[in-house]
Amino acid sequence: MAKAITHIEKHRHDASQERAQTLDQLLNVVTEHKEALLAALDILSELHRAGVLDILRGLLENRHEVGAIAINQFNRPDTHRMIKNAIGGVEFLSRLDPEEIQTVLKATGNGIRRANQAVQENERTGFWDLVKTIRDPDVRSSFSMLTGFVQGMGEAVRPKP
């Protein structure tokens, strides 16, 4: 028969051995990730020079007061309206076709440039000049676009029978 085990030898680590092993592991990790660590240290240095780290430290030290102020600001009715409006704006933009928006924005930008040009050149438009511009194909295209816009708005706001 086998002999009974009466004594278990525990493997004890020496504190200096553990420290040396930990330092060795850290050096291996630092060596392996040298590029990333140098980049991170550069970023931290720039944040420190810009004062961002001081701001963050101040926020952390005063986090309870800052949190109370933030909660009070969020509980104001105008903040609720602002958040609802932002959500509504995002929903509105998500329903629009990007190509159609691009066309309208391009036309609007061109119109603003022409309007500024007229102001810079101090153009004066008389009654007969207005009558002549109605025949201009560009003006007619713009009127057609505006008419379509107004008709579309009217369809949306007209009470349904």
PDB file of C-alpha atoms in Angstrom:
ATOM      1  CA  MET A   1       0.000   0.000   0.000  1.00  0.00           C
ATOM      2  CA  ALA A   2       0.939   3.584  -0.526  1.00  0.00           C
ATOM      3  CA  LYS A   3       2.204   5.778   2.215  1.00  0.00           C
ATOM      4  CA  ALA A   4      -0.153   8.418   3.598  1.00  0.00           C
ATOM      5  CA  ILE A   5       0.701  12.045   2.899  1.00  0.00           C
ATOM      6  CA  THR A   6       1.286  13.692   6.201  1.00  0.00           C
ATOM      7  CA  HIS A   7       3.049  16.867   5.182  1.00  0.00           C
ATOM      8  CA  ILE A   8       2.184  19.313   2.348  1.00  0.00           C
ATOM      9  CA  GLU A   9       4.949  21.644   1.411  1.00  0.00           C
ATOM     10  CA  LYS A  10       3.673  25.123   0.608  1.00  0.00           C
ATOM     11  CA  HIS A  11       5.531  27.062  -2.035  1.00  0.00           C
ATOM     12  CA  ARG A  12       6.198  30.468  -0.544  1.00  0.00           C
ATOM     13  CA  HIS A  13       7.057  33.431  -2.731  1.00  0.00           C
ATOM     14  CA  ASP A  14       9.643  35.818  -1.576  1.00  0.00           C
ATOM     15  CA  ALA A  15       8.429  39.469  -1.800  1.00  0.00           C
ATOM     16  CA  SER A  16      11.504  40.510  -3.748  1.00  0.00           C
ATOM     17  CA  GLN A  17      10.993  37.589  -6.156  1.00  0.00           C
ATOM     18  CA  GLU A  18       7.378  38.641  -6.728  1.00  0.00           C
ATOM     19  CA  ARG A  19       8.433  42.236  -7.273  1.00  0.00           C
ATOM     20  CA  ALA A  20      11.092  41.190  -9.792  1.00  0.00           C
ATOM     21  CA  GLN A  21       8.602  38.976 -11.627  1.00  0.00           C
ATOM     22  CA  THR A  22       6.041  41.804 -11.756  1.00  0.00           C
ATOM     23  CA  LEU A  23       8.655  44.254 -13.061  1.00  0.00           C
ATOM     24  CA  ASP A  24       9.709  41.737 -15.697  1.00  0.00           C
ATOM     25  CA  GLN A  25       6.097  41.331 -16.847  1.00  0.00           C
ATOM     26  CA  LEU A  26       5.639  45.113 -16.975  1.00  0.00           C
ATOM     27  CA  LEU A  27       8.824  45.568 -18.995  1.00  0.00           C
ATOM     28  CA  ASN A  28       7.653  42.926 -21.465  1.00  0.00           C
ATOM     29  CA  VAL A  29       4.293  44.684 -21.893  1.00  0.00           C
ATOM     30  CA  VAL A  30       5.945  48.108 -22.248  1.00  0.00           C
ATOM     31  CA  THR A  31       8.358  46.739 -24.840  1.00  0.00           C
ATOM     32  CA  GLU A  32       5.551  45.029 -26.735  1.00  0.00           C
ATOM     33  CA  HIS A  33       3.345  48.168 -26.817  1.00  0.00           C
ATOM     34  CA  LYS A  34       6.045  50.821 -27.043  1.00  0.00           C
ATOM     35  CA  GLU A  35       4.491  52.750 -29.981  1.00  0.00           C
ATOM     36  CA  ALA A  36       1.031  52.931 -28.421  1.00  0.00           C
ATOM     37  CA  LEU A  37       2.406  53.986 -25.032  1.00  0.00           C
ATOM     38  CA  LEU A  38       4.536  56.740 -26.570  1.00  0.00           C
ATOM     39  CA  ALA A  39       1.530  58.038 -28.517  1.00  0.00           C
ATOM     40  CA  ALA A  40      -0.630  57.955 -25.380  1.00  0.00           C
ATOM     41  CA  LEU A  41       2.037  59.833 -23.416  1.00  0.00           C
ATOM     42  CA  ASP A  42       2.246  62.470 -26.169  1.00  0.00           C
ATOM     43  CA  ILE A  43      -1.527  62.923 -26.005  1.00  0.00           C
ATOM     44  CA  LEU A  44      -1.439  63.195 -22.210  1.00  0.00           C
ATOM     45  CA  SER A  45       1.361  65.740 -22.429  1.00  0.00           C
ATOM     46  CA  GLU A  46      -0.624  67.895 -24.873  1.00  0.00           C
ATOM     47  CA  LEU A  47      -3.745  67.617 -22.713  1.00  0.00           C
ATOM     48  CA  HIS A  48      -1.681  68.726 -19.724  1.00  0.00           C
ATOM     49  CA  ARG A  49      -0.184  71.700 -21.609  1.00  0.00           C
ATOM     50  CA  ALA A  50      -3.665  72.742 -22.771  1.00  0.00           C
ATOM     51  CA  GLY A  51      -4.973  72.617 -19.208  1.00  0.00           C
ATOM     52  CA  VAL A  52      -7.490  69.879 -19.941  1.00  0.00           C
ATOM     53  CA  LEU A  53      -6.103  67.586 -17.252  1.00  0.00           C
ATOM     54  CA  ASP A  54      -6.442  70.349 -14.653  1.00  0.00           C
ATOM     55  CA  ILE A  55     -10.058  70.848 -15.697  1.00  0.00           C
ATOM     56  CA  LEU A  56     -10.736  67.115 -15.480  1.00  0.00           C
ATOM     57  CA  ARG A  57      -9.064  66.933 -12.074  1.00  0.00           C
ATOM     58  CA  GLY A  58     -11.241  69.822 -10.878  1.00  0.00           C
ATOM     59  CA  LEU A  59     -14.369  68.133 -12.228  1.00  0.00           C
ATOM     60  CA  LEU A  60     -13.483  64.902 -10.459  1.00  0.00           C
ATOM     61  CA  GLU A  61     -12.700  66.652  -7.188  1.00  0.00           C
ATOM     62  CA  ASN A  62     -16.025  68.525  -7.331  1.00  0.00           C
ATOM     63  CA  ARG A  63     -18.064  65.770  -8.974  1.00  0.00           C
ATOM     64  CA  HIS A  64     -20.909  65.920  -6.452  1.00  0.00           C
ATOM     65  CA  GLU A  65     -21.434  69.658  -6.901  1.00  0.00           C
ATOM     66  CA  VAL A  66     -21.018  69.408 -10.687  1.00  0.00           C
ATOM     67  CA  GLY A  67     -23.504  66.518 -10.782  1.00  0.00           C
ATOM     68  CA  ALA A  68     -26.056  68.521  -8.785  1.00  0.00           C
ATOM     69  CA  ILE A  69     -25.681  71.498 -11.128  1.00  0.00           C
ATOM     70  CA  ALA A  70     -26.034  69.246 -14.193  1.00  0.00           C
ATOM     71  CA  ILE A  71     -29.181  67.622 -12.798  1.00  0.00           C
ATOM     72  CA  ASN A  72     -30.680  71.042 -12.035  1.00  0.00           C
ATOM     73  CA  GLN A  73     -29.937  72.170 -15.587  1.00  0.00           C
ATOM     74  CA  PHE A  74     -31.531  69.054 -17.071  1.00  0.00           C
ATOM     75  CA  ASN A  75     -34.648  69.519 -14.951  1.00  0.00           C
ATOM     76  CA  ARG A  76     -35.427  72.938 -16.459  1.00  0.00           C
ATOM     77  CA  PRO A  77     -38.424  73.036 -18.866  1.00  0.00           C
ATOM     78  CA  ASP A  78     -36.437  74.799 -21.595  1.00  0.00           C
ATOM     79  CA  THR A  79     -33.857  72.001 -21.523  1.00  0.00           C
ATOM     80  CA  HIS A  80     -36.642  69.441 -21.994  1.00  0.00           C
ATOM     81  CA  ARG A  81     -37.939  71.437 -24.979  1.00  0.00           C
ATOM     82  CA  MET A  82     -34.441  71.680 -26.428  1.00  0.00           C
ATOM     83  CA  ILE A  83     -33.939  67.911 -26.166  1.00  0.00           C
ATOM     84  CA  LYS A  84     -37.363  67.230 -27.708  1.00  0.00           C
ATOM     85  CA  ASN A  85     -36.614  69.690 -30.523  1.00  0.00           C
ATOM     86  CA  ALA A  86     -33.241  68.056 -31.170  1.00  0.00           C
ATOM     87  CA  ILE A  87     -34.882  64.625 -31.349  1.00  0.00           C
ATOM     88  CA  GLY A  88     -37.598  66.020 -33.626  1.00  0.00           C
ATOM     89  CA  GLY A  89     -34.957  67.619 -35.844  1.00  0.00           C
ATOM     90  CA  VAL A  90     -33.065  64.349 -36.151  1.00  0.00           C
ATOM     91  CA  GLU A  91     -36.297  62.489 -36.963  1.00  0.00           C
ATOM     92  CA  PHE A  92     -37.154  65.131 -39.585  1.00  0.00           C
ATOM     93  CA  LEU A  93     -33.720  64.888 -41.193  1.00  0.00           C
ATOM     94  CA  SER A  94     -33.895  61.086 -41.239  1.00  0.00           C
ATOM     95  CA  ARG A  95     -37.080  61.237 -43.344  1.00  0.00           C
ATOM     96  CA  LEU A  96     -35.482  63.388 -46.054  1.00  0.00           C
ATOM     97  CA  ASP A  97     -33.800  62.016 -49.147  1.00  0.00           C
ATOM     98  CA  PRO A  98     -30.145  63.146 -49.076  1.00  0.00           C
ATOM     99  CA  GLU A  99     -30.003  63.677 -52.849  1.00  0.00           C
ATOM    100  CA  GLU A 100     -33.073  65.938 -52.767  1.00  0.00           C
ATOM    101  CA  ILE A 101     -31.612  67.908 -49.869  1.00  0.00           C
ATOM    102  CA  GLN A 102     -28.317  68.260 -51.741  1.00  0.00           C
ATOM    103  CA  THR A 103     -30.155  69.714 -54.752  1.00  0.00           C
ATOM    104  CA  VAL A 104     -32.035  72.242 -52.608  1.00  0.00           C
ATOM    105  CA  LEU A 105     -28.902  73.197 -50.638  1.00  0.00           C
ATOM    106  CA  LYS A 106     -26.884  73.680 -53.811  1.00  0.00           C
ATOM    107  CA  ALA A 107     -29.626  75.879 -55.276  1.00  0.00           C
ATOM    108  CA  THR A 108     -29.892  77.844 -52.022  1.00  0.00           C
ATOM    109  CA  GLY A 109     -26.131  78.413 -51.903  1.00  0.00           C
ATOM    110  CA  ASN A 110     -26.122  79.623 -55.492  1.00  0.00           C
ATOM    111  CA  GLY A 111     -29.060  81.946 -54.735  1.00  0.00           C
ATOM    112  CA  ILE A 112     -27.251  83.410 -51.724  1.00  0.00           C
ATOM    113  CA  ARG A 113     -24.134  84.056 -53.840  1.00  0.00           C
ATOM    114  CA  ARG A 114     -26.209  85.831 -56.501  1.00  0.00           C
ATOM    115  CA  ALA A 115     -28.050  87.877 -53.857  1.00  0.00           C
ATOM    116  CA  ASN A 116     -24.751  89.000 -52.302  1.00  0.00           C
ATOM    117  CA  GLN A 117     -23.387  89.829 -55.725  1.00  0.00           C
ATOM    118  CA  ALA A 118     -26.425  92.045 -56.400  1.00  0.00           C
ATOM    119  CA  VAL A 119     -25.918  93.805 -53.064  1.00  0.00           C
ATOM    120  CA  GLN A 120     -22.178  94.292 -53.723  1.00  0.00           C
ATOM    121  CA  GLU A 121     -22.859  95.733 -57.170  1.00  0.00           C
ATOM    122  CA  ASN A 122     -25.628  97.921 -55.707  1.00  0.00           C
ATOM    123  CA  GLU A 123     -28.100  96.710 -58.334  1.00  0.00           C
ATOM    124  CA  ARG A 124     -31.452  98.487 -58.374  1.00  0.00           C
ATOM    125  CA  THR A 125     -34.340  96.493 -59.785  1.00  0.00           C
ATOM    126  CA  GLY A 126     -37.265  98.415 -61.183  1.00  0.00           C
ATOM    127  CA  PHE A 127     -40.786  97.219 -61.934  1.00  0.00           C
ATOM    128  CA  TRP A 128     -40.067  96.454 -65.611  1.00  0.00           C
ATOM    129  CA  ASP A 129     -36.875  94.645 -64.611  1.00  0.00           C
ATOM    130  CA  LEU A 130     -39.008  92.366 -62.410  1.00  0.00           C
ATOM    131  CA  VAL A 131     -41.382  91.705 -65.297  1.00  0.00           C
ATOM    132  CA  LYS A 132     -38.413  90.796 -67.523  1.00  0.00           C
ATOM    133  CA  THR A 133     -36.937  88.420 -64.935  1.00  0.00           C
ATOM    134  CA  ILE A 134     -40.154  86.403 -64.848  1.00  0.00           C
ATOM    135  CA  ARG A 135     -39.293  85.289 -68.392  1.00  0.00           C
ATOM    136  CA  ASP A 136     -35.798  84.176 -67.358  1.00  0.00           C
ATOM    137  CA  PRO A 137     -35.642  80.323 -67.395  1.00  0.00           C
ATOM    138  CA  ASP A 138     -33.597  80.257 -64.160  1.00  0.00           C
ATOM    139  CA  VAL A 139     -36.168  82.426 -62.373  1.00  0.00           C
ATOM    140  CA  ARG A 140     -38.991  80.243 -63.683  1.00  0.00           C
ATOM    141  CA  SER A 141     -37.225  77.098 -62.433  1.00  0.00           C
ATOM    142  CA  SER A 142     -36.801  78.689 -59.022  1.00  0.00           C
ATOM    143  CA  PHE A 143     -40.461  79.762 -58.931  1.00  0.00           C
ATOM    144  CA  SER A 144     -41.492  76.222 -59.889  1.00  0.00           C
ATOM    145  CA  MET A 145     -39.400  74.818 -57.055  1.00  0.00           C
ATOM    146  CA  LEU A 146     -40.842  77.329 -54.556  1.00  0.00           C
ATOM    147  CA  THR A 147     -44.382  76.682 -55.789  1.00  0.00           C
ATOM    148  CA  GLY A 148     -43.884  72.936 -55.336  1.00  0.00           C
ATOM    149  CA  PHE A 149     -42.517  73.555 -51.839  1.00  0.00           C
ATOM    150  CA  VAL A 150     -45.508  75.682 -50.840  1.00  0.00           C
ATOM    151  CA  GLN A 151     -47.944  73.151 -52.350  1.00  0.00           C
ATOM    152  CA  GLY A 152     -46.298  70.332 -50.417  1.00  0.00           C
ATOM    153  CA  MET A 153     -46.578  72.302 -47.183  1.00  0.00           C
ATOM    154  CA  GLY A 154     -50.236  73.030 -47.960  1.00  0.00           C
ATOM    155  CA  GLU A 155     -50.976  69.349 -48.477  1.00  0.00           C
ATOM    156  CA  ALA A 156     -49.499  68.585 -45.074  1.00  0.00           C
ATOM    157  CA  VAL A 157     -51.346  71.307 -43.142  1.00  0.00           C
ATOM    158  CA  ARG A 158     -54.732  71.161 -44.885  1.00  0.00           C
ATOM    159  CA  PRO A 159     -57.367  69.494 -42.690  1.00  0.00           C
ATOM    160  CA  LYS A 160     -58.302  66.057 -43.968  1.00  0.00           C
ATOM    161  CA  PRO A 161     -62.023  65.645 -44.810  1.00  0.00           C
TER     162      PRO A 161
END
